[in-house]
Amino acid sequence: MPRIFLSPSTQEYNPYITGHGSEEYFMNLIADAMEPYLLANTIRFTRNTPDMTAASSIRLANSGSYDFYLALHSNAAAPESSGSVRGVLVFYYPTSAEGKRAADLFAANLRRVYPLPDLVRTVPTTALGEVRQPKYPANLLELGYHDNYADAAWVENNMDAIARELARSLTEYFGL
């Protein structure tokens, strides 16, 4: 049975423009919604906790034995573009063939539920610790922009669909 480390955002200071919660709040709700899908597909998981940081999440993951590291976040545009940027980004480490393969699966499946599928893309990066530092293949997903009302509302109103597609991507990645 595959085992993943699930790292929903711990950034409670990033409010959703809708006024209904934060990045931490909604990413944890998506992780909660993923759990039954993961269990039904024999994917075991460990999760970080809201009182952790990205760095402590990576340390905990690296102290265990996992097959994949998945970080769930939402994005914010630069101040001069605040509220005007939309899309879903799936980050992976550029030399990780398995990270790229997983990123392609996440992007393909998220296009099924994101209202602007052409704005779902994969992005190689060496800058993000949650992609660069885990000992395992890793992806960091930016599930829309929490400073854009339409994206924030999409996350709030489609958590189960997002969770389902994330779990579907993991089942495809693991060949289940």
GROMACS .gro file of N, CA and C in nm:
model
  528
    1MET      N    1   0.084  -0.118   0.000
    1MET     CA    2   0.000   0.000   0.000
    1MET      C    3   0.088   0.124   0.000
    2PRO      N    4   0.061   0.216  -0.092
    2PRO     CA    5   0.140   0.339  -0.094
    2PRO      C    6   0.112   0.426   0.028
    3ARG      N    7   0.210   0.507   0.060
    3ARG     CA    8   0.198   0.595   0.177
    3ARG      C    9   0.242   0.736   0.137
    4ILE      N   10   0.159   0.835   0.167
    4ILE     CA   11   0.192   0.973   0.133
    4ILE      C   12   0.200   1.058   0.260
    5PHE      N   13   0.275   1.168   0.248
    5PHE     CA   14   0.273   1.271   0.350
    5PHE      C   15   0.190   1.385   0.293
    6LEU      N   16   0.082   1.418   0.360
    6LEU     CA   17  -0.012   1.520   0.315
    6LEU      C   18   0.010   1.646   0.399
    7SER      N   19   0.044   1.755   0.330
    7SER     CA   20   0.083   1.878   0.399
    7SER      C   21  -0.005   1.995   0.356
    8PRO      N   22  -0.128   2.004   0.413
    8PRO     CA   23  -0.208   2.123   0.384
    8PRO      C   24  -0.144   2.247   0.448
    9SER      N   25  -0.165   2.360   0.387
    9SER     CA   26  -0.105   2.486   0.431
    9SER      C   27  -0.126   2.511   0.580
   10THR      N   28  -0.025   2.570   0.641
   10THR     CA   29  -0.034   2.614   0.780
   10THR      C   30  -0.038   2.766   0.787
   11GLN      N   31  -0.074   2.831   0.677
   11GLN     CA   32  -0.071   2.977   0.667
   11GLN      C   33  -0.208   3.037   0.699
   12GLU      N   34  -0.238   3.043   0.828
   12GLU     CA   35  -0.366   3.098   0.873
   12GLU      C   36  -0.375   3.249   0.850
   13TYR      N   37  -0.262   3.312   0.823
   13TYR     CA   38  -0.258   3.457   0.803
   13TYR      C   39  -0.290   3.498   0.658
   14ASN      N   40  -0.323   3.402   0.571
   14ASN     CA   41  -0.361   3.434   0.433
   14ASN      C   42  -0.512   3.423   0.420
   15PRO      N   43  -0.584   3.535   0.437
   15PRO     CA   44  -0.730   3.528   0.434
   15PRO      C   45  -0.786   3.512   0.292
   16TYR      N   46  -0.899   3.444   0.284
   16TYR     CA   47  -0.972   3.437   0.158
   16TYR      C   48  -1.050   3.567   0.140
   17ILE      N   49  -1.050   3.618   0.019
   17ILE     CA   50  -1.115   3.745  -0.011
   17ILE      C   51  -1.265   3.739   0.018
   18THR      N   52  -1.321   3.621   0.022
   18THR     CA   53  -1.464   3.603   0.051
   18THR      C   54  -1.497   3.632   0.197
   19GLY      N   55  -1.393   3.633   0.283
   19GLY     CA   56  -1.414   3.656   0.425
   19GLY      C   57  -1.456   3.534   0.504
   20HIS      N   58  -1.450   3.417   0.441
   20HIS     CA   59  -1.498   3.294   0.506
   20HIS      C   60  -1.392   3.210   0.573
   21GLY      N   61  -1.267   3.244   0.559
   21GLY     CA   62  -1.163   3.162   0.620
   21GLY      C   63  -1.028   3.197   0.561
   22SER      N   64  -0.932   3.110   0.585
   22SER     CA   65  -0.793   3.134   0.543
   22SER      C   66  -0.745   3.020   0.455
   23GLU      N   67  -0.627   3.040   0.400
   23GLU     CA   68  -0.561   2.935   0.322
   23GLU      C   69  -0.548   2.808   0.407
   24GLU      N   70  -0.501   2.822   0.530
   24GLU     CA   71  -0.488   2.705   0.618
   24GLU      C   72  -0.623   2.635   0.636
   25TYR      N   73  -0.727   2.711   0.662
   25TYR     CA   74  -0.860   2.655   0.686
   25TYR      C   75  -0.910   2.574   0.566
   26PHE      N   76  -0.905   2.633   0.448
   26PHE     CA   77  -0.961   2.564   0.332
   26PHE      C   78  -0.873   2.449   0.284
   27MET      N   79  -0.741   2.461   0.294
   27MET     CA   80  -0.656   2.350   0.251
   27MET      C   81  -0.672   2.231   0.346
   28ASN      N   82  -0.695   2.257   0.473
   28ASN     CA   83  -0.721   2.148   0.566
   28ASN      C   84  -0.857   2.084   0.540
   29LEU      N   85  -0.956   2.163   0.501
   29LEU     CA   86  -1.085   2.104   0.464
   29LEU      C   87  -1.073   2.016   0.340
   30ILE      N   88  -0.992   2.058   0.244
   30ILE     CA   89  -0.971   1.972   0.126
   30ILE      C   90  -0.899   1.844   0.167
   31ALA      N   91  -0.798   1.855   0.253
   31ALA     CA   92  -0.729   1.734   0.301
   31ALA      C   93  -0.827   1.643   0.376
   32ASP      N   94  -0.915   1.702   0.458
   32ASP     CA   95  -1.018   1.623   0.527
   32ASP      C   96  -1.104   1.548   0.425
   33ALA      N   97  -1.144   1.619   0.319
   33ALA     CA   98  -1.230   1.559   0.217
   33ALA      C   99  -1.157   1.451   0.137
   34MET      N  100  -1.025   1.460   0.128
   34MET     CA  101  -0.946   1.358   0.058
   34MET      C  102  -0.939   1.227   0.133
   35GLU      N  103  -0.942   1.234   0.266
   35GLU     CA  104  -0.916   1.116   0.347
   35GLU      C  105  -1.002   0.995   0.310
   36PRO      N  106  -1.135   1.008   0.297
   36PRO     CA  107  -1.213   0.888   0.262
   36PRO      C  108  -1.175   0.830   0.126
   37TYR      N  109  -1.142   0.917   0.031
   37TYR     CA  110  -1.099   0.869  -0.101
   37TYR      C  111  -0.966   0.795  -0.093
   38LEU      N  112  -0.874   0.849  -0.014
   38LEU     CA  113  -0.745   0.783   0.003
   38LEU      C  114  -0.762   0.647   0.069
   39LEU      N  115  -0.839   0.643   0.178
   39LEU     CA  116  -0.862   0.517   0.249
   39LEU      C  117  -0.931   0.414   0.160
   40ALA      N  118  -1.028   0.458   0.082
   40ALA     CA  119  -1.100   0.366  -0.007
   40ALA      C  120  -1.009   0.307  -0.114
   41ASN      N  121  -0.900   0.377  -0.143
   41ASN     CA  122  -0.807   0.331  -0.247
   41ASN      C  123  -0.676   0.279  -0.189
   42THR      N  124  -0.678   0.244  -0.061
   42THR     CA  125  -0.564   0.184   0.010
   42THR      C  126  -0.439   0.272   0.009
   43ILE      N  127  -0.457   0.403   0.006
   43ILE     CA  128  -0.343   0.494   0.017
   43ILE      C  129  -0.336   0.541   0.162
   44ARG      N  130  -0.230   0.502   0.229
   44ARG     CA  131  -0.211   0.544   0.368
   44ARG      C  132  -0.151   0.684   0.369
   45PHE      N  133  -0.175   0.757   0.475
   45PHE     CA  134  -0.126   0.895   0.479
   45PHE      C  135  -0.095   0.937   0.621
   46THR      N  136  -0.007   1.032   0.629
   46THR     CA  137   0.022   1.107   0.751
   46THR      C  138   0.003   1.253   0.714
   47ARG      N  139  -0.054   1.330   0.807
   47ARG     CA  140  -0.077   1.471   0.782
   47ARG      C  141   0.000   1.557   0.880
   48ASN      N  142   0.038   1.674   0.833
   48ASN     CA  143   0.090   1.773   0.927
   48ASN      C  144  -0.027   1.826   1.010
   49THR      N  145   0.003   1.916   1.101
   49THR     CA  146  -0.102   1.977   1.183
   49THR      C  147  -0.094   2.128   1.164
   50PRO      N  148  -0.204   2.200   1.189
   50PRO     CA  149  -0.203   2.345   1.170
   50PRO      C  150  -0.099   2.421   1.252
   51ASP      N  151  -0.052   2.363   1.363
   51ASP     CA  152   0.048   2.433   1.443
   51ASP      C  153   0.190   2.412   1.392
   52MET      N  154   0.205   2.333   1.286
   52MET     CA  155   0.336   2.310   1.227
   52MET      C  156   0.366   2.420   1.125
   53THR      N  157   0.487   2.416   1.072
   53THR     CA  158   0.528   2.504   0.962
   53THR      C  159   0.564   2.416   0.843
   54ALA      N  160   0.590   2.478   0.729
   54ALA     CA  161   0.637   2.399   0.615
   54ALA      C  162   0.766   2.327   0.651
   55ALA      N  163   0.857   2.396   0.719
   55ALA     CA  164   0.986   2.335   0.756
   55ALA      C  165   0.969   2.217   0.850
   56SER      N  166   0.883   2.230   0.950
   56SER     CA  167   0.864   2.117   1.042
   56SER      C  168   0.787   2.004   0.973
   57SER      N  169   0.702   2.036   0.878
   57SER     CA  170   0.631   1.932   0.802
   57SER      C  171   0.731   1.851   0.719
   58ILE      N  172   0.822   1.920   0.655
   58ILE     CA  173   0.926   1.851   0.575
   58ILE      C  174   1.012   1.763   0.666
   59ARG      N  175   1.052   1.817   0.781
   59ARG     CA  176   1.134   1.737   0.875
   59ARG      C  177   1.061   1.611   0.918
   60LEU      N  178   0.932   1.626   0.952
   60LEU     CA  179   0.855   1.509   0.994
   60LEU      C  180   0.845   1.408   0.880
   61ALA      N  181   0.816   1.455   0.761
   61ALA     CA  182   0.808   1.365   0.646
   61ALA      C  183   0.941   1.293   0.623
   62ASN      N  184   1.049   1.366   0.629
   62ASN     CA  185   1.180   1.307   0.602
   62ASN      C  186   1.224   1.211   0.711
   63SER      N  187   1.160   1.216   0.827
   63SER     CA  188   1.194   1.122   0.934
   63SER      C  189   1.117   0.990   0.919
   64GLY      N  190   1.026   0.984   0.825
   64GLY     CA  191   0.946   0.864   0.805
   64GLY      C  192   0.974   0.801   0.670
   65SER      N  193   0.888   0.710   0.634
   65SER     CA  194   0.902   0.639   0.506
   65SER      C  195   0.774   0.660   0.425
   66TYR      N  196   0.786   0.738   0.320
   66TYR     CA  197   0.671   0.773   0.236
   66TYR      C  198   0.705   0.751   0.090
   67ASP      N  199   0.602   0.745   0.010
   67ASP     CA  200   0.620   0.730  -0.134
   67ASP      C  201   0.599   0.861  -0.208
   68PHE      N  202   0.538   0.959  -0.140
   68PHE     CA  203   0.509   1.086  -0.206
   68PHE      C  204   0.481   1.192  -0.101
   69TYR      N  205   0.514   1.318  -0.133
   69TYR     CA  206   0.489   1.433  -0.047
   69TYR      C  207   0.397   1.526  -0.125
   70LEU      N  208   0.280   1.558  -0.068
   70LEU     CA  209   0.184   1.645  -0.135
   70LEU      C  210   0.150   1.764  -0.047
   71ALA      N  211   0.184   1.883  -0.094
   71ALA     CA  212   0.155   2.007  -0.024
   71ALA      C  213   0.037   2.076  -0.092
   72LEU      N  214  -0.061   2.118  -0.012
   72LEU     CA  215  -0.181   2.185  -0.062
   72LEU      C  216  -0.180   2.331  -0.018
   73HIS      N  217  -0.186   2.420  -0.113
   73HIS     CA  218  -0.184   2.564  -0.085
   73HIS      C  219  -0.282   2.634  -0.178
   74SER      N  220  -0.308   2.761  -0.150
   74SER     CA  221  -0.371   2.850  -0.247
   74SER      C  222  -0.278   2.969  -0.261
   75ASN      N  223  -0.293   3.042  -0.368
   75ASN     CA  224  -0.195   3.142  -0.407
   75ASN      C  225  -0.247   3.283  -0.383
   76ALA      N  226  -0.160   3.380  -0.397
   76ALA     CA  227  -0.195   3.522  -0.397
   76ALA      C  228  -0.107   3.590  -0.501
   77ALA      N  229  -0.164   3.681  -0.573
   77ALA     CA  230  -0.088   3.754  -0.675
   77ALA      C  231  -0.001   3.861  -0.609
   78ALA      N  232   0.096   3.908  -0.684
   78ALA     CA  233   0.176   4.022  -0.638
   78ALA      C  234   0.083   4.140  -0.612
   79PRO      N  235   0.120   4.228  -0.519
   79PRO     CA  236   0.029   4.337  -0.482
   79PRO      C  237  -0.026   4.417  -0.599
   80GLU      N  238   0.055   4.443  -0.701
   80GLU     CA  239   0.007   4.522  -0.814
   80GLU      C  240  -0.095   4.448  -0.900
   81SER      N  241  -0.105   4.315  -0.884
   81SER     CA  242  -0.201   4.234  -0.959
   81SER      C  243  -0.307   4.171  -0.870
   82SER      N  244  -0.307   4.206  -0.743
   82SER     CA  245  -0.397   4.143  -0.646
   82SER      C  246  -0.541   4.141  -0.696
   83GLY      N  247  -0.600   4.023  -0.689
   83GLY     CA  248  -0.739   4.005  -0.727
   83GLY      C  249  -0.762   3.981  -0.874
   84SER      N  250  -0.660   3.996  -0.957
   84SER     CA  251  -0.683   3.984  -1.101
   84SER      C  252  -0.623   3.858  -1.164
   85VAL      N  253  -0.552   3.778  -1.087
   85VAL     CA  254  -0.487   3.658  -1.141
   85VAL      C  255  -0.566   3.536  -1.099
   86ARG      N  256  -0.579   3.441  -1.191
   86ARG     CA  257  -0.648   3.315  -1.163
   86ARG      C  258  -0.563   3.199  -1.210
   87GLY      N  259  -0.598   3.079  -1.165
   87GLY     CA  260  -0.532   2.960  -1.214
   87GLY      C  261  -0.489   2.865  -1.104
   88VAL      N  262  -0.449   2.748  -1.147
   88VAL     CA  263  -0.399   2.642  -1.059
   88VAL      C  264  -0.258   2.609  -1.106
   89LEU      N  265  -0.165   2.607  -1.012
   89LEU     CA  266  -0.026   2.573  -1.043
   89LEU      C  267   0.013   2.447  -0.968
   90VAL      N  268   0.081   2.358  -1.039
   90VAL     CA  269   0.132   2.234  -0.979
   90VAL      C  270   0.284   2.238  -0.992
   91PHE      N  271   0.351   2.260  -0.880
   91PHE     CA  272   0.496   2.271  -0.879
   91PHE      C  273   0.562   2.135  -0.857
   92TYR      N  274   0.675   2.115  -0.923
   92TYR     CA  275   0.755   1.994  -0.907
   92TYR      C  276   0.902   2.031  -0.922
   93TYR      N  277   0.989   1.946  -0.867
   93TYR     CA  278   1.133   1.970  -0.879
   93TYR      C  279   1.177   1.930  -1.019
   94PRO      N  280   1.253   2.014  -1.091
   94PRO     CA  281   1.280   1.990  -1.233
   94PRO      C  282   1.355   1.861  -1.265
   95THR      N  283   1.435   1.808  -1.174
   95THR     CA  284   1.508   1.684  -1.205
   95THR      C  285   1.436   1.560  -1.153
   96SER      N  286   1.318   1.576  -1.100
   96SER     CA  287   1.242   1.463  -1.047
   96SER      C  288   1.143   1.412  -1.152
   97ALA      N  289   1.178   1.302  -1.217
   97ALA     CA  290   1.089   1.246  -1.318
   97ALA      C  291   0.956   1.203  -1.257
   98GLU      N  292   0.960   1.148  -1.136
   98GLU     CA  293   0.836   1.105  -1.071
   98GLU      C  294   0.754   1.226  -1.024
   99GLY      N  295   0.821   1.330  -0.980
   99GLY     CA  296   0.751   1.453  -0.943
   99GLY      C  297   0.682   1.514  -1.064
  100LYS      N  298   0.748   1.514  -1.178
  100LYS     CA  299   0.688   1.566  -1.301
  100LYS      C  300   0.571   1.479  -1.345
  101ARG      N  301   0.587   1.348  -1.336
  101ARG     CA  302   0.478   1.257  -1.375
  101ARG      C  303   0.355   1.282  -1.289
  102ALA      N  304   0.376   1.296  -1.160
  102ALA     CA  305   0.264   1.324  -1.070
  102ALA      C  306   0.203   1.460  -1.100
  103ALA      N  307   0.287   1.561  -1.123
  103ALA     CA  308   0.236   1.696  -1.154
  103ALA      C  309   0.147   1.693  -1.278
  104ASP      N  310   0.188   1.618  -1.379
  104ASP     CA  311   0.108   1.608  -1.501
  104ASP      C  312  -0.029   1.544  -1.472
  105LEU      N  313  -0.030   1.444  -1.385
  105LEU     CA  314  -0.157   1.379  -1.349
  105LEU      C  315  -0.247   1.474  -1.270
  106PHE      N  316  -0.190   1.544  -1.171
  106PHE     CA  317  -0.269   1.639  -1.094
  106PHE      C  318  -0.327   1.748  -1.185
  107ALA      N  319  -0.245   1.800  -1.274
  107ALA     CA  320  -0.293   1.906  -1.365
  107ALA      C  321  -0.405   1.854  -1.455
  108ALA      N  322  -0.385   1.736  -1.512
  108ALA     CA  323  -0.487   1.681  -1.602
  108ALA      C  324  -0.620   1.661  -1.530
  109ASN      N  325  -0.615   1.609  -1.409
  109ASN     CA  326  -0.739   1.583  -1.336
  109ASN      C  327  -0.802   1.710  -1.281
  110LEU      N  328  -0.721   1.807  -1.240
  110LEU     CA  329  -0.777   1.933  -1.192
  110LEU      C  330  -0.842   2.012  -1.305
  111ARG      N  331  -0.795   1.993  -1.428
  111ARG     CA  332  -0.860   2.058  -1.542
  111ARG      C  333  -1.005   2.014  -1.557
  112ARG      N  334  -1.037   1.897  -1.505
  112ARG     CA  335  -1.174   1.845  -1.512
  112ARG      C  336  -1.271   1.925  -1.425
  113VAL      N  337  -1.219   1.992  -1.321
  113VAL     CA  338  -1.308   2.062  -1.227
  113VAL      C  339  -1.281   2.212  -1.217
  114TYR      N  340  -1.167   2.258  -1.263
  114TYR     CA  341  -1.139   2.402  -1.257
  114TYR      C  342  -1.211   2.470  -1.374
  115PRO      N  343  -1.281   2.582  -1.351
  115PRO     CA  344  -1.363   2.642  -1.456
  115PRO      C  345  -1.287   2.697  -1.576
  116LEU      N  346  -1.158   2.721  -1.562
  116LEU     CA  347  -1.075   2.770  -1.673
  116LEU      C  348  -0.960   2.672  -1.693
  117PRO      N  349  -0.986   2.556  -1.755
  117PRO     CA  350  -0.885   2.449  -1.761
  117PRO      C  351  -0.753   2.491  -1.826
  118ASP      N  352  -0.756   2.589  -1.915
  118ASP     CA  353  -0.632   2.634  -1.977
  118ASP      C  354  -0.539   2.705  -1.878
  119LEU      N  355  -0.592   2.740  -1.760
  119LEU     CA  356  -0.510   2.807  -1.658
  119LEU      C  357  -0.457   2.711  -1.553
  120VAL      N  358  -0.468   2.581  -1.579
  120VAL     CA  359  -0.409   2.480  -1.491
  120VAL      C  360  -0.279   2.436  -1.557
  121ARG      N  361  -0.168   2.457  -1.487
  121ARG     CA  362  -0.041   2.422  -1.549
  121ARG      C  363   0.060   2.369  -1.448
  122THR      N  364   0.158   2.299  -1.500
  122THR     CA  365   0.268   2.249  -1.417
  122THR      C  366   0.386   2.345  -1.429
  123VAL      N  367   0.461   2.357  -1.319
  123VAL     CA  368   0.572   2.452  -1.314
  123VAL      C  369   0.690   2.388  -1.243
  124PRO      N  370   0.804   2.374  -1.311
  124PRO     CA  371   0.923   2.326  -1.241
  124PRO      C  372   0.979   2.438  -1.153
  125THR      N  373   1.031   2.402  -1.036
  125THR     CA  374   1.090   2.502  -0.947
  125THR      C  375   1.194   2.439  -0.856
  126THR      N  376   1.294   2.518  -0.825
  126THR     CA  377   1.391   2.479  -0.722
  126THR      C  378   1.375   2.570  -0.600
  127ALA      N  379   1.282   2.665  -0.605
  127ALA     CA  380   1.270   2.768  -0.503
  127ALA      C  381   1.184   2.727  -0.383
  128LEU      N  382   1.094   2.632  -0.399
  128LEU     CA  383   1.000   2.598  -0.293
  128LEU      C  384   1.050   2.480  -0.210
  129GLY      N  385   1.064   2.504  -0.080
  129GLY     CA  386   1.115   2.399   0.009
  129GLY      C  387   1.032   2.273   0.007
  130GLU      N  388   0.900   2.285  -0.002
  130GLU     CA  389   0.815   2.166   0.001
  130GLU      C  390   0.824   2.085  -0.128
  131VAL      N  391   0.894   2.133  -0.226
  131VAL     CA  392   0.922   2.058  -0.349
  131VAL      C  393   1.068   2.012  -0.349
  132ARG      N  394   1.155   2.098  -0.300
  132ARG     CA  395   1.300   2.074  -0.306
  132ARG      C  396   1.352   1.983  -0.195
  133GLN      N  397   1.295   1.993  -0.074
  133GLN     CA  398   1.358   1.928   0.041
  133GLN      C  399   1.307   1.789   0.079
  134PRO      N  400   1.184   1.750   0.046
  134PRO     CA  401   1.144   1.613   0.082
  134PRO      C  402   1.233   1.509   0.013
  135LYS      N  403   1.254   1.397   0.083
  135LYS     CA  404   1.335   1.287   0.029
  135LYS      C  405   1.259   1.209  -0.079
  136TYR      N  406   1.132   1.240  -0.097
  136TYR     CA  407   1.044   1.163  -0.183
  136TYR      C  408   0.998   1.253  -0.298
  137PRO      N  409   0.946   1.195  -0.406
  137PRO     CA  410   0.885   1.280  -0.507
  137PRO      C  411   0.781   1.371  -0.440
  138ALA      N  412   0.776   1.497  -0.485
  138ALA     CA  413   0.690   1.594  -0.418
  138ALA      C  414   0.626   1.689  -0.518
  139ASN      N  415   0.506   1.731  -0.486
  139ASN     CA  416   0.436   1.836  -0.559
  139ASN      C  417   0.379   1.934  -0.457
  140LEU      N  418   0.379   2.061  -0.495
  140LEU     CA  419   0.309   2.163  -0.419
  140LEU      C  420   0.204   2.219  -0.513
  141LEU      N  421   0.078   2.211  -0.471
  141LEU     CA  422  -0.033   2.259  -0.553
  141LEU      C  423  -0.079   2.394  -0.500
  142GLU      N  424  -0.091   2.490  -0.589
  142GLU     CA  425  -0.153   2.619  -0.559
  142GLU      C  426  -0.292   2.612  -0.620
  143LEU      N  427  -0.392   2.584  -0.537
  143LEU     CA  428  -0.528   2.560  -0.582
  143LEU      C  429  -0.604   2.692  -0.591
  144GLY      N  430  -0.578   2.766  -0.697
  144GLY     CA  431  -0.643   2.894  -0.718
  144GLY      C  432  -0.577   3.005  -0.638
  145TYR      N  433  -0.632   3.124  -0.653
  145TYR     CA  434  -0.581   3.244  -0.587
  145TYR      C  435  -0.681   3.290  -0.483
  146HIS      N  436  -0.639   3.293  -0.357
  146HIS     CA  437  -0.732   3.331  -0.251
  146HIS      C  438  -0.760   3.481  -0.248
  147ASP      N  439  -0.686   3.560  -0.327
  147ASP     CA  440  -0.715   3.703  -0.338
  147ASP      C  441  -0.802   3.736  -0.459
  148ASN      N  442  -0.843   3.634  -0.532
  148ASN     CA  443  -0.935   3.650  -0.646
  148ASN      C  444  -1.070   3.591  -0.605
  149TYR      N  445  -1.174   3.670  -0.612
  149TYR     CA  446  -1.303   3.625  -0.561
  149TYR      C  447  -1.352   3.498  -0.630
  150ALA      N  448  -1.340   3.492  -0.762
  150ALA     CA  449  -1.389   3.374  -0.836
  150ALA      C  450  -1.312   3.248  -0.798
  151ASP      N  451  -1.180   3.258  -0.784
  151ASP     CA  452  -1.101   3.141  -0.745
  151ASP      C  453  -1.131   3.101  -0.601
  152ALA      N  454  -1.140   3.199  -0.511
  152ALA     CA  455  -1.170   3.167  -0.372
  152ALA      C  456  -1.307   3.099  -0.362
  153ALA      N  457  -1.404   3.149  -0.434
  153ALA     CA  458  -1.538   3.087  -0.433
  153ALA      C  459  -1.533   2.948  -0.494
  154TRP      N  460  -1.450   2.929  -0.597
  154TRP     CA  461  -1.437   2.796  -0.656
  154TRP      C  462  -1.385   2.696  -0.552
  155VAL      N  463  -1.282   2.733  -0.478
  155VAL     CA  464  -1.230   2.643  -0.374
  155VAL      C  465  -1.340   2.614  -0.272
  156GLU      N  466  -1.404   2.718  -0.221
  156GLU     CA  467  -1.506   2.702  -0.118
  156GLU      C  468  -1.621   2.613  -0.162
  157ASN      N  469  -1.660   2.623  -0.288
  157ASN     CA  470  -1.780   2.553  -0.338
  157ASN      C  471  -1.751   2.421  -0.406
  158ASN      N  472  -1.623   2.382  -0.416
  158ASN     CA  473  -1.588   2.260  -0.489
  158ASN      C  474  -1.487   2.173  -0.415
  159MET      N  475  -1.490   2.180  -0.282
  159MET     CA  476  -1.389   2.106  -0.206
  159MET      C  477  -1.395   1.956  -0.231
  160ASP      N  478  -1.514   1.898  -0.236
  160ASP     CA  479  -1.521   1.754  -0.258
  160ASP      C  480  -1.473   1.717  -0.398
  161ALA      N  481  -1.510   1.795  -0.498
  161ALA     CA  482  -1.465   1.767  -0.635
  161ALA      C  483  -1.313   1.780  -0.644
  162ILE      N  484  -1.256   1.881  -0.580
  162ILE     CA  485  -1.110   1.897  -0.579
  162ILE      C  486  -1.046   1.777  -0.510
  163ALA      N  487  -1.097   1.741  -0.394
  163ALA     CA  488  -1.043   1.626  -0.319
  163ALA      C  489  -1.050   1.498  -0.401
  164ARG      N  490  -1.161   1.478  -0.468
  164ARG     CA  491  -1.180   1.358  -0.551
  164ARG      C  492  -1.075   1.353  -0.662
  165GLU      N  493  -1.051   1.466  -0.729
  165GLU     CA  494  -0.955   1.466  -0.838
  165GLU      C  495  -0.811   1.452  -0.787
  166LEU      N  496  -0.783   1.506  -0.671
  166LEU     CA  497  -0.649   1.486  -0.613
  166LEU      C  498  -0.628   1.339  -0.579
  167ALA      N  499  -0.729   1.276  -0.520
  167ALA     CA  500  -0.718   1.133  -0.489
  167ALA      C  501  -0.710   1.051  -0.616
  168ARG      N  502  -0.788   1.087  -0.718
  168ARG     CA  503  -0.782   1.016  -0.846
  168ARG      C  504  -0.640   1.024  -0.902
  169SER      N  505  -0.580   1.140  -0.894
  169SER     CA  506  -0.442   1.158  -0.945
  169SER      C  507  -0.346   1.066  -0.870
  170LEU      N  508  -0.362   1.055  -0.740
  170LEU     CA  509  -0.274   0.966  -0.664
  170LEU      C  510  -0.297   0.820  -0.700
  171THR      N  511  -0.421   0.780  -0.722
  171THR     CA  512  -0.445   0.641  -0.762
  171THR      C  513  -0.381   0.613  -0.898
  172GLU      N  514  -0.387   0.708  -0.988
  172GLU     CA  515  -0.323   0.690  -1.118
  172GLU      C  516  -0.171   0.687  -1.103
  173TYR      N  517  -0.119   0.773  -1.020
  173TYR     CA  518   0.025   0.778  -0.997
  173TYR      C  519   0.075   0.644  -0.943
  174PHE      N  520   0.002   0.588  -0.848
  174PHE     CA  521   0.043   0.461  -0.786
  174PHE      C  522  -0.005   0.338  -0.862
  175GLY      N  523  -0.081   0.357  -0.970
  175GLY     CA  524  -0.128   0.243  -1.049
  175GLY      C  525  -0.232   0.160  -0.979
  176LEU      N  526  -0.318   0.225  -0.901
  176LEU     CA  527  -0.421   0.153  -0.825
  176LEU      C  528  -0.552   0.144  -0.905
   0.00000   0.00000   0.00000
